[in-house]
PDB file of C-alpha atoms in Angstrom:
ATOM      1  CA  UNK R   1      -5.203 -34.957 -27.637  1.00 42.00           C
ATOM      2  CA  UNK R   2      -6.653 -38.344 -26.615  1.00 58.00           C
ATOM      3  CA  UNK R   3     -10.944 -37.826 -25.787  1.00 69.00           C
ATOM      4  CA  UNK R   4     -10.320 -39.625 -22.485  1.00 70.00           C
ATOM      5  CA  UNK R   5      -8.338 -36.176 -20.986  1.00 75.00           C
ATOM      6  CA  UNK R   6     -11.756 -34.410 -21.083  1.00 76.00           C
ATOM      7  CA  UNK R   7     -13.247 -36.669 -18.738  1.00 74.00           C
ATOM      8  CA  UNK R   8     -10.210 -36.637 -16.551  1.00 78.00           C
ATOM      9  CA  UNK R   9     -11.678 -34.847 -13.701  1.00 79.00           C
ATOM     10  CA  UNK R  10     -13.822 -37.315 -13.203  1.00 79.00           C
ATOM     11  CA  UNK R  11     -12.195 -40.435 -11.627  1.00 80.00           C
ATOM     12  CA  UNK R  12      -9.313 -40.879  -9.611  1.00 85.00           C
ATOM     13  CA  UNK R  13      -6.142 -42.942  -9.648  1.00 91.00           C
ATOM     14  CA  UNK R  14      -5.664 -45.612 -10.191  1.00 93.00           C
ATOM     15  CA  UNK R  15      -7.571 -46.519 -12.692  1.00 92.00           C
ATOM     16  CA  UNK R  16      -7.696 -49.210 -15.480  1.00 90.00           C
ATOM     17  CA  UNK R  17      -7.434 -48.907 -19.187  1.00 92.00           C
ATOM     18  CA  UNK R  18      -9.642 -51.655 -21.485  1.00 90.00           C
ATOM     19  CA  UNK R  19      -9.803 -52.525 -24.996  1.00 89.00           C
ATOM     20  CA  UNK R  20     -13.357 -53.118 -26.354  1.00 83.00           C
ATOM     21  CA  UNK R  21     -12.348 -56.624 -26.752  1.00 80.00           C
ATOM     22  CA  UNK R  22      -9.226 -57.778 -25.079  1.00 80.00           C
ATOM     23  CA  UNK R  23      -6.071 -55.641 -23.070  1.00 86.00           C
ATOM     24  CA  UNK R  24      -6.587 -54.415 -20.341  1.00 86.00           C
ATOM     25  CA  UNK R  25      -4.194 -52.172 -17.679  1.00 90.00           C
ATOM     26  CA  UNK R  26      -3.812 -50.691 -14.617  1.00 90.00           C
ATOM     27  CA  UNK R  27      -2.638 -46.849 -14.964  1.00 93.00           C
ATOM     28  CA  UNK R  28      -1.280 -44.649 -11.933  1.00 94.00           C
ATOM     29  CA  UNK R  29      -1.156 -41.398 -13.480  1.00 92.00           C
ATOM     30  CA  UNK R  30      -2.360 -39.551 -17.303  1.00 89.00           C
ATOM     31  CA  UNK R  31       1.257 -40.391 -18.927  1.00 92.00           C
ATOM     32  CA  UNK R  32       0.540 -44.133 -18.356  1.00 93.00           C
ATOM     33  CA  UNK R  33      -3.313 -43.879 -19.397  1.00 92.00           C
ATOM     34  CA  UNK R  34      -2.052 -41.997 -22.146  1.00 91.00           C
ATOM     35  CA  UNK R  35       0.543 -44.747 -23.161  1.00 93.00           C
ATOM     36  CA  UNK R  36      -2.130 -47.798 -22.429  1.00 93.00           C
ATOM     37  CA  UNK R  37      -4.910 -45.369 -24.061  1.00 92.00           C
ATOM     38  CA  UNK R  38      -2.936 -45.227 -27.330  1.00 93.00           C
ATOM     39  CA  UNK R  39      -1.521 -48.966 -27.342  1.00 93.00           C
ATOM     40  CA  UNK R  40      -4.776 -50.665 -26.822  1.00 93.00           C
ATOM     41  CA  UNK R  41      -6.423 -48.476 -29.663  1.00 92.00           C
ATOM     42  CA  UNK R  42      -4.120 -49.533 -32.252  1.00 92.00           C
ATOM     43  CA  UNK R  43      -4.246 -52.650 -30.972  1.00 91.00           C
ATOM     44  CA  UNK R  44      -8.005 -52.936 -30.770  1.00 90.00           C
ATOM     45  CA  UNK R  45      -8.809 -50.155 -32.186  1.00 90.00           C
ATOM     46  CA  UNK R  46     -11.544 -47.241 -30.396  1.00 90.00           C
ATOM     47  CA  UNK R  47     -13.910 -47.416 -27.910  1.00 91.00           C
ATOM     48  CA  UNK R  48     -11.439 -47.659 -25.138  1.00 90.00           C
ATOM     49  CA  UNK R  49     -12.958 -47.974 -21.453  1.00 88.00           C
ATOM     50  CA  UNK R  50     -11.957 -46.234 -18.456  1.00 89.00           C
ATOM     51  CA  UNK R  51     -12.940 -47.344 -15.142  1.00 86.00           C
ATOM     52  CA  UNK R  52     -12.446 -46.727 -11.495  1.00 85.00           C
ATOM     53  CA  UNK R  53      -9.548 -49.706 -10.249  1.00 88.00           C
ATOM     54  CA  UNK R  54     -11.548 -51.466  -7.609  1.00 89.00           C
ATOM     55  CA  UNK R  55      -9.249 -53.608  -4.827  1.00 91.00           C
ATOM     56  CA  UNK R  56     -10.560 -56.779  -3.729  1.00 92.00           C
ATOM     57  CA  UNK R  57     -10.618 -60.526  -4.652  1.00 92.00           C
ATOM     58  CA  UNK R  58     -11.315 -61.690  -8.003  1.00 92.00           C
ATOM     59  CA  UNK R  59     -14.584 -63.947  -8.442  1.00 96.00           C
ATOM     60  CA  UNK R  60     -16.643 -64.959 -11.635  1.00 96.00           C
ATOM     61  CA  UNK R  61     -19.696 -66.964 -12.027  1.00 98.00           C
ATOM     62  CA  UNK R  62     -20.020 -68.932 -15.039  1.00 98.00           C
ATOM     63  CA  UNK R  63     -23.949 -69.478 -15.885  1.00 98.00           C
ATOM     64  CA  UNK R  64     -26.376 -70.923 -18.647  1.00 98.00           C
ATOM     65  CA  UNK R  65     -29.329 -69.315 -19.123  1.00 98.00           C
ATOM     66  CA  UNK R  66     -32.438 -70.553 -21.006  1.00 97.00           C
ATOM     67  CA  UNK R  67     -33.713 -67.818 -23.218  1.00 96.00           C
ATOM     68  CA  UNK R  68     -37.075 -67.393 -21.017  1.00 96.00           C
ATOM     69  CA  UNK R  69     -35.383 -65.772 -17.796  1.00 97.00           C
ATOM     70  CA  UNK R  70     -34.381 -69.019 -16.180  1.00 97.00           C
ATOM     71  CA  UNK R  71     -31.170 -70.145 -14.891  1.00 98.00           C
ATOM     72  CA  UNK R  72     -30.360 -73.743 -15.809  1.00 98.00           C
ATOM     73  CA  UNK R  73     -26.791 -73.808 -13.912  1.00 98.00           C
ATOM     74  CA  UNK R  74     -24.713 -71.401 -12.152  1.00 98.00           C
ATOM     75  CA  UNK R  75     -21.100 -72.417 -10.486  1.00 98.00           C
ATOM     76  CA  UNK R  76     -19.493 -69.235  -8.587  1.00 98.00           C
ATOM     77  CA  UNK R  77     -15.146 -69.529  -7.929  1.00 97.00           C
ATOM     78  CA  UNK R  78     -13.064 -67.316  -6.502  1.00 96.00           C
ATOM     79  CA  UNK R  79      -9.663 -66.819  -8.370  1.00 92.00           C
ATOM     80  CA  UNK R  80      -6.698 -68.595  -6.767  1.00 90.00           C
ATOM     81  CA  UNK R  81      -4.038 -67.724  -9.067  1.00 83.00           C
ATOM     82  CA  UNK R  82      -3.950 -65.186 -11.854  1.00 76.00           C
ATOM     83  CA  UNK R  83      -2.227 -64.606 -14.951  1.00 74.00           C
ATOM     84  CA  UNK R  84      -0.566 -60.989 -16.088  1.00 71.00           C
ATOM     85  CA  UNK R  85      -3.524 -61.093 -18.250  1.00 66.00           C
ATOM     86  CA  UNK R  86      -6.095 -61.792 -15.607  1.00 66.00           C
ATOM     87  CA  UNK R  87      -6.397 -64.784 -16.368  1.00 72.00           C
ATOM     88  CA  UNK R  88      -7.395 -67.488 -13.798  1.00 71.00           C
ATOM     89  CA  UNK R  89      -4.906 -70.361 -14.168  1.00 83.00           C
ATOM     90  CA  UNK R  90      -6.559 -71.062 -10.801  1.00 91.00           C
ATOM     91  CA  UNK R  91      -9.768 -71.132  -8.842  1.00 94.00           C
ATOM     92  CA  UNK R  92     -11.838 -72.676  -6.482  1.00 96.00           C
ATOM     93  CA  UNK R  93     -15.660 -73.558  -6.366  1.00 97.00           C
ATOM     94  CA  UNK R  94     -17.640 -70.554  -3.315  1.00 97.00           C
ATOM     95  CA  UNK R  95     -20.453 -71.291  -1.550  1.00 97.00           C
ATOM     96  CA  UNK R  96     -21.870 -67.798  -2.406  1.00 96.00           C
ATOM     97  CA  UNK R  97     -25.792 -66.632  -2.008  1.00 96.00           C
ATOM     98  CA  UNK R  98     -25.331 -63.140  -3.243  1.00 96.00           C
ATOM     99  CA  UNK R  99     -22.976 -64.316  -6.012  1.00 97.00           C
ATOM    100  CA  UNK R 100     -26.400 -67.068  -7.252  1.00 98.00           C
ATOM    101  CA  UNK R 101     -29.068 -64.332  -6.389  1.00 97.00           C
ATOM    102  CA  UNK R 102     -26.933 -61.530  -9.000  1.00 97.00           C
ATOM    103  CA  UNK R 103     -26.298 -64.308 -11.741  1.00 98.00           C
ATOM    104  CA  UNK R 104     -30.204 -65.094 -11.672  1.00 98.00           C
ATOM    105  CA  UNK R 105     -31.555 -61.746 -11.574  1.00 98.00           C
ATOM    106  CA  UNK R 106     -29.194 -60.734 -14.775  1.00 98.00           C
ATOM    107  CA  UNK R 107     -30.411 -63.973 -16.395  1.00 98.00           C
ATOM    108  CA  UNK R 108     -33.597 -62.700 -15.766  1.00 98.00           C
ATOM    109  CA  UNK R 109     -34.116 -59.786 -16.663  1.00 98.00           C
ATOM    110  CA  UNK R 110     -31.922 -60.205 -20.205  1.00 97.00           C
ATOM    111  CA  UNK R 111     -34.242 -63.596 -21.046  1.00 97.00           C
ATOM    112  CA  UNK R 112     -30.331 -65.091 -21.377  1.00 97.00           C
ATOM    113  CA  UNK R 113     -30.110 -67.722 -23.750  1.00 97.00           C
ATOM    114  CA  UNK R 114     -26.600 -69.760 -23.217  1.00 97.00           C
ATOM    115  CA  UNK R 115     -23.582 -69.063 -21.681  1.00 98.00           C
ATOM    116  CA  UNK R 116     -22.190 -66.424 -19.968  1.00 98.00           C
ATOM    117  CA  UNK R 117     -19.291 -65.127 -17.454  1.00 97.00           C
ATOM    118  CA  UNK R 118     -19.908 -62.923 -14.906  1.00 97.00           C
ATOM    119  CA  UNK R 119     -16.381 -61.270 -13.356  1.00 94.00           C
ATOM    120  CA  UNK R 120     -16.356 -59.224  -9.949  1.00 96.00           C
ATOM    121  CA  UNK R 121     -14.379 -58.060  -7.706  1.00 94.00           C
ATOM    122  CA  UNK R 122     -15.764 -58.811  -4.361  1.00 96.00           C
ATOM    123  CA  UNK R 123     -13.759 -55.941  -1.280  1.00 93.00           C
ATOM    124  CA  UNK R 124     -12.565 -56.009   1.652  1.00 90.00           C
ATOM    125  CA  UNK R 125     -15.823 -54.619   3.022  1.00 93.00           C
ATOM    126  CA  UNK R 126     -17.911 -57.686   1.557  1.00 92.00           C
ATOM    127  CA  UNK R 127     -18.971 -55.291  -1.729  1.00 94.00           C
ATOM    128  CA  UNK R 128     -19.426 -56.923  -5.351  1.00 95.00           C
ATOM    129  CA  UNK R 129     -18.762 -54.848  -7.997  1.00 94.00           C
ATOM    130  CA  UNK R 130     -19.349 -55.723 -11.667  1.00 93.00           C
ATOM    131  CA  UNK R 131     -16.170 -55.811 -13.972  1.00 88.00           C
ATOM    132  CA  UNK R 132     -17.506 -57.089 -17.212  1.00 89.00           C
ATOM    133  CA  UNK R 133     -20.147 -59.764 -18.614  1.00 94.00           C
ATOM    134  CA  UNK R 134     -19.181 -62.412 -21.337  1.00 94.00           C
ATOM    135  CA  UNK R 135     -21.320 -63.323 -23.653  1.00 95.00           C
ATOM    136  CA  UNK R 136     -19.788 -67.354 -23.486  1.00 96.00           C
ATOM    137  CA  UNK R 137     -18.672 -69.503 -21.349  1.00 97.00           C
ATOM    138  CA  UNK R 138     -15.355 -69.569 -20.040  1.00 94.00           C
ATOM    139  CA  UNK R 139     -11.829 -71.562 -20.515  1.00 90.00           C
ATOM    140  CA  UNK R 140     -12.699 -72.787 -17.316  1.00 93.00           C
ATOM    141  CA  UNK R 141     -16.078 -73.959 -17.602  1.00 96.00           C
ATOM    142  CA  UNK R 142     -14.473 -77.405 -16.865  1.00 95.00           C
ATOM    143  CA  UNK R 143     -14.215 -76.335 -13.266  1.00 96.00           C
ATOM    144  CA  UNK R 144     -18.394 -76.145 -13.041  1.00 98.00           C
ATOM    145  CA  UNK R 145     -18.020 -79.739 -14.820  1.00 98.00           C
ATOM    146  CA  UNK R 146     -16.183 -81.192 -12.311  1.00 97.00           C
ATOM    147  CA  UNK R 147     -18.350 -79.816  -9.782  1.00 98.00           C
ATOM    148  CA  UNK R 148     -21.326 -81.168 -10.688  1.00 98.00           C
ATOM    149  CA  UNK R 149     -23.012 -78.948 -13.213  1.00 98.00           C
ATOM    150  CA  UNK R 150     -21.824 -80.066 -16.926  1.00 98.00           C
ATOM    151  CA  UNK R 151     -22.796 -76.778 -19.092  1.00 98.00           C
ATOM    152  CA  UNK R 152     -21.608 -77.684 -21.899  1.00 98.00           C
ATOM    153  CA  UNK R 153     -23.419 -80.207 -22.478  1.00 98.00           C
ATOM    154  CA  UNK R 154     -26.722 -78.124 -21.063  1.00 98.00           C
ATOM    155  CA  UNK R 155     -25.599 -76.114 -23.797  1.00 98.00           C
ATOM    156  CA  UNK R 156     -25.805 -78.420 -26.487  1.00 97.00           C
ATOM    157  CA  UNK R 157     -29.146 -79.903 -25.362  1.00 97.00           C
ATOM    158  CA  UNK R 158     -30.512 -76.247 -25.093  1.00 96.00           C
ATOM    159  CA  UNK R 159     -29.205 -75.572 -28.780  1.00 95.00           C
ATOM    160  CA  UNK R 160     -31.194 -78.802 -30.192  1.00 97.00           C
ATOM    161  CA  UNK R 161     -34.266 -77.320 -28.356  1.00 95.00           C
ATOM    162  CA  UNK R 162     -34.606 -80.461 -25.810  1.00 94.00           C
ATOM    163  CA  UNK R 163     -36.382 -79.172 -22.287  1.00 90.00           C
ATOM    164  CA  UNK R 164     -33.720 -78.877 -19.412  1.00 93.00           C
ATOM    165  CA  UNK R 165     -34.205 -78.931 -15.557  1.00 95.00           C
ATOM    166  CA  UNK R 166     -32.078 -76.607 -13.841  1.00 97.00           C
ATOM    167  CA  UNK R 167     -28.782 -77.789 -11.913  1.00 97.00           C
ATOM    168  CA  UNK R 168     -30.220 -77.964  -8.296  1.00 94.00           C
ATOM    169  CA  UNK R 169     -26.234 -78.214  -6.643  1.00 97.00           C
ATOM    170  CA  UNK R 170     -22.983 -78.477  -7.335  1.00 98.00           C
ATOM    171  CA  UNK R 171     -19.656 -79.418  -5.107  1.00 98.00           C
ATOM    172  CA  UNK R 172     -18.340 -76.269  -3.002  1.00 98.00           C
ATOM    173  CA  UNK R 173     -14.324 -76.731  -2.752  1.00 97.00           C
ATOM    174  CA  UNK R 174     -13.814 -77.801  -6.171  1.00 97.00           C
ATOM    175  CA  UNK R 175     -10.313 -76.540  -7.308  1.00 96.00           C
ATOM    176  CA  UNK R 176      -9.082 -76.414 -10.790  1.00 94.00           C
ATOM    177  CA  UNK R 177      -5.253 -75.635 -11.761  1.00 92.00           C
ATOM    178  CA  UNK R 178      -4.311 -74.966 -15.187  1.00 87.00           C
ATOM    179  CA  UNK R 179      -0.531 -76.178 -16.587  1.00 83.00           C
ATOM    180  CA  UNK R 180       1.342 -75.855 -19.631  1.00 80.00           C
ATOM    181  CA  UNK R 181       2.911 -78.827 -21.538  1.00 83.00           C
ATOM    182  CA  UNK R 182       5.734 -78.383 -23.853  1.00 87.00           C
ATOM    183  CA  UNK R 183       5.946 -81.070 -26.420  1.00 83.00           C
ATOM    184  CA  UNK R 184       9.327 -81.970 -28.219  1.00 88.00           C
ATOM    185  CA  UNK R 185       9.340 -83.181 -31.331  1.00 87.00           C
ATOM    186  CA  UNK R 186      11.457 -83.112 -34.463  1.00 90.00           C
ATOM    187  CA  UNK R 187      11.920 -79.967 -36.808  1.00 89.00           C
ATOM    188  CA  UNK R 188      11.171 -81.849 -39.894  1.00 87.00           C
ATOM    189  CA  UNK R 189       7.821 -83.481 -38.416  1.00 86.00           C
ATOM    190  CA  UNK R 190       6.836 -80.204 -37.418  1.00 84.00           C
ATOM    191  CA  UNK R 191       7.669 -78.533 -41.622  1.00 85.00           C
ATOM    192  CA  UNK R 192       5.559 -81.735 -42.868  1.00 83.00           C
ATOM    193  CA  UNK R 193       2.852 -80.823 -40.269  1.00 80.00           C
ATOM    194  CA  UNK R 194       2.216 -77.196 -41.044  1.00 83.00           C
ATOM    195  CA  UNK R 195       2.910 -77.402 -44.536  1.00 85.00           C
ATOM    196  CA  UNK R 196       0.689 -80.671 -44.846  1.00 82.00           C
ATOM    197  CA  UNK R 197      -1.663 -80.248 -41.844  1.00 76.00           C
ATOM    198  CA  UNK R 198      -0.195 -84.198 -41.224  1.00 75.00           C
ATOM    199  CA  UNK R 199       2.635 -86.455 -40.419  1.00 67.00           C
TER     200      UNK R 199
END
């Protein structure tokens, strides 16, 4: 008998089933929290988290922080389209106050130093709830690029210990859309390439 059944009684369906590092699912009922429970363990192996399933719209933050409680750039978006893994293979840049005023008082009061991710779920009653924090910035970190605020770079600078100014703005209504490209090529290129790492 899985630990999680003990702690049943205390959330209600449904709710969503997460690996420690990756996987995560939405269950309806104990058989399917059972099945996730016991996929994403021998996947990932144990602690598996349980949380309430929260409705609303998908929004992150992506931030760099300077190791002394200030923010050097912060670009919120708002998920446009989403993968089956949650993924955002869309998203657009938000205008959003209480989005800023969270990312800076977690930067400062953790003395962040570098990049991090902040995912919420923002409902249909205006609420932001925290999903999860990562420790790095995001595939889509280009997005906060194009709109004005390169922290990548910031990044770099940081790590070579030059002084940075914080990012004052950045362009509201920047979109990014992610595609796939599938490249053709010839079966015997592609045996000389792995086996050679050339061609």
């Amino acid at each position: 008998m899985s630990d999680w059944r003990r702690i049943e009684s205390k959330f209600e369906y449904p709710v969503v089933v997460k690996g420690k590092f990756y996987d995560a699912h939405i269950a309806y009922d104990r058989d399917q929290v059972s099945i996730f429970f016991n996929k994403i363990a021998a996947k990932w192996g144990l602690p598996i988290v349980i949380q309430e399933f929260v409705r609303g719209t998908e929004v992150n933050v992506v931030a760099l922080g300077d190791g002394k409680g200030n923010t050097i750039g912060a670009v919120p978006m708002r998920k446009t389209y989403i993968t089956d893994k949650g993924k955002g293979w869309g998203g657009i840049t938000l205008q959003d106050q209480t989005m800023m005023d969270l990312t800076q008082k977690i930067i400062s009061q953790t003395q962040w130093r570098g990049g991090m991710e902040l995912e919420l779920i923002r409902t249909s009653k205006n609420e932001l709830y925290m999903i999860e924090i990562n420790p790095r910035l995001p595939a889509w970190v280009y997005l906060a690029v194009a709109a004005g605020q390169n922290l990548p770079e910031a990044l770099v600078l940081l790590a070579l210990g030059k002084e940075l100014k914080p990012f004052s703005e950045y362009q509201v209504g920047k979109m990014f859309i992610r595609y796939s490209y599938d490249m053709i090529c010839d079966m015997k290129e592609f045996e000389e390439f792995s086996t050679r790492g050339e061609v």
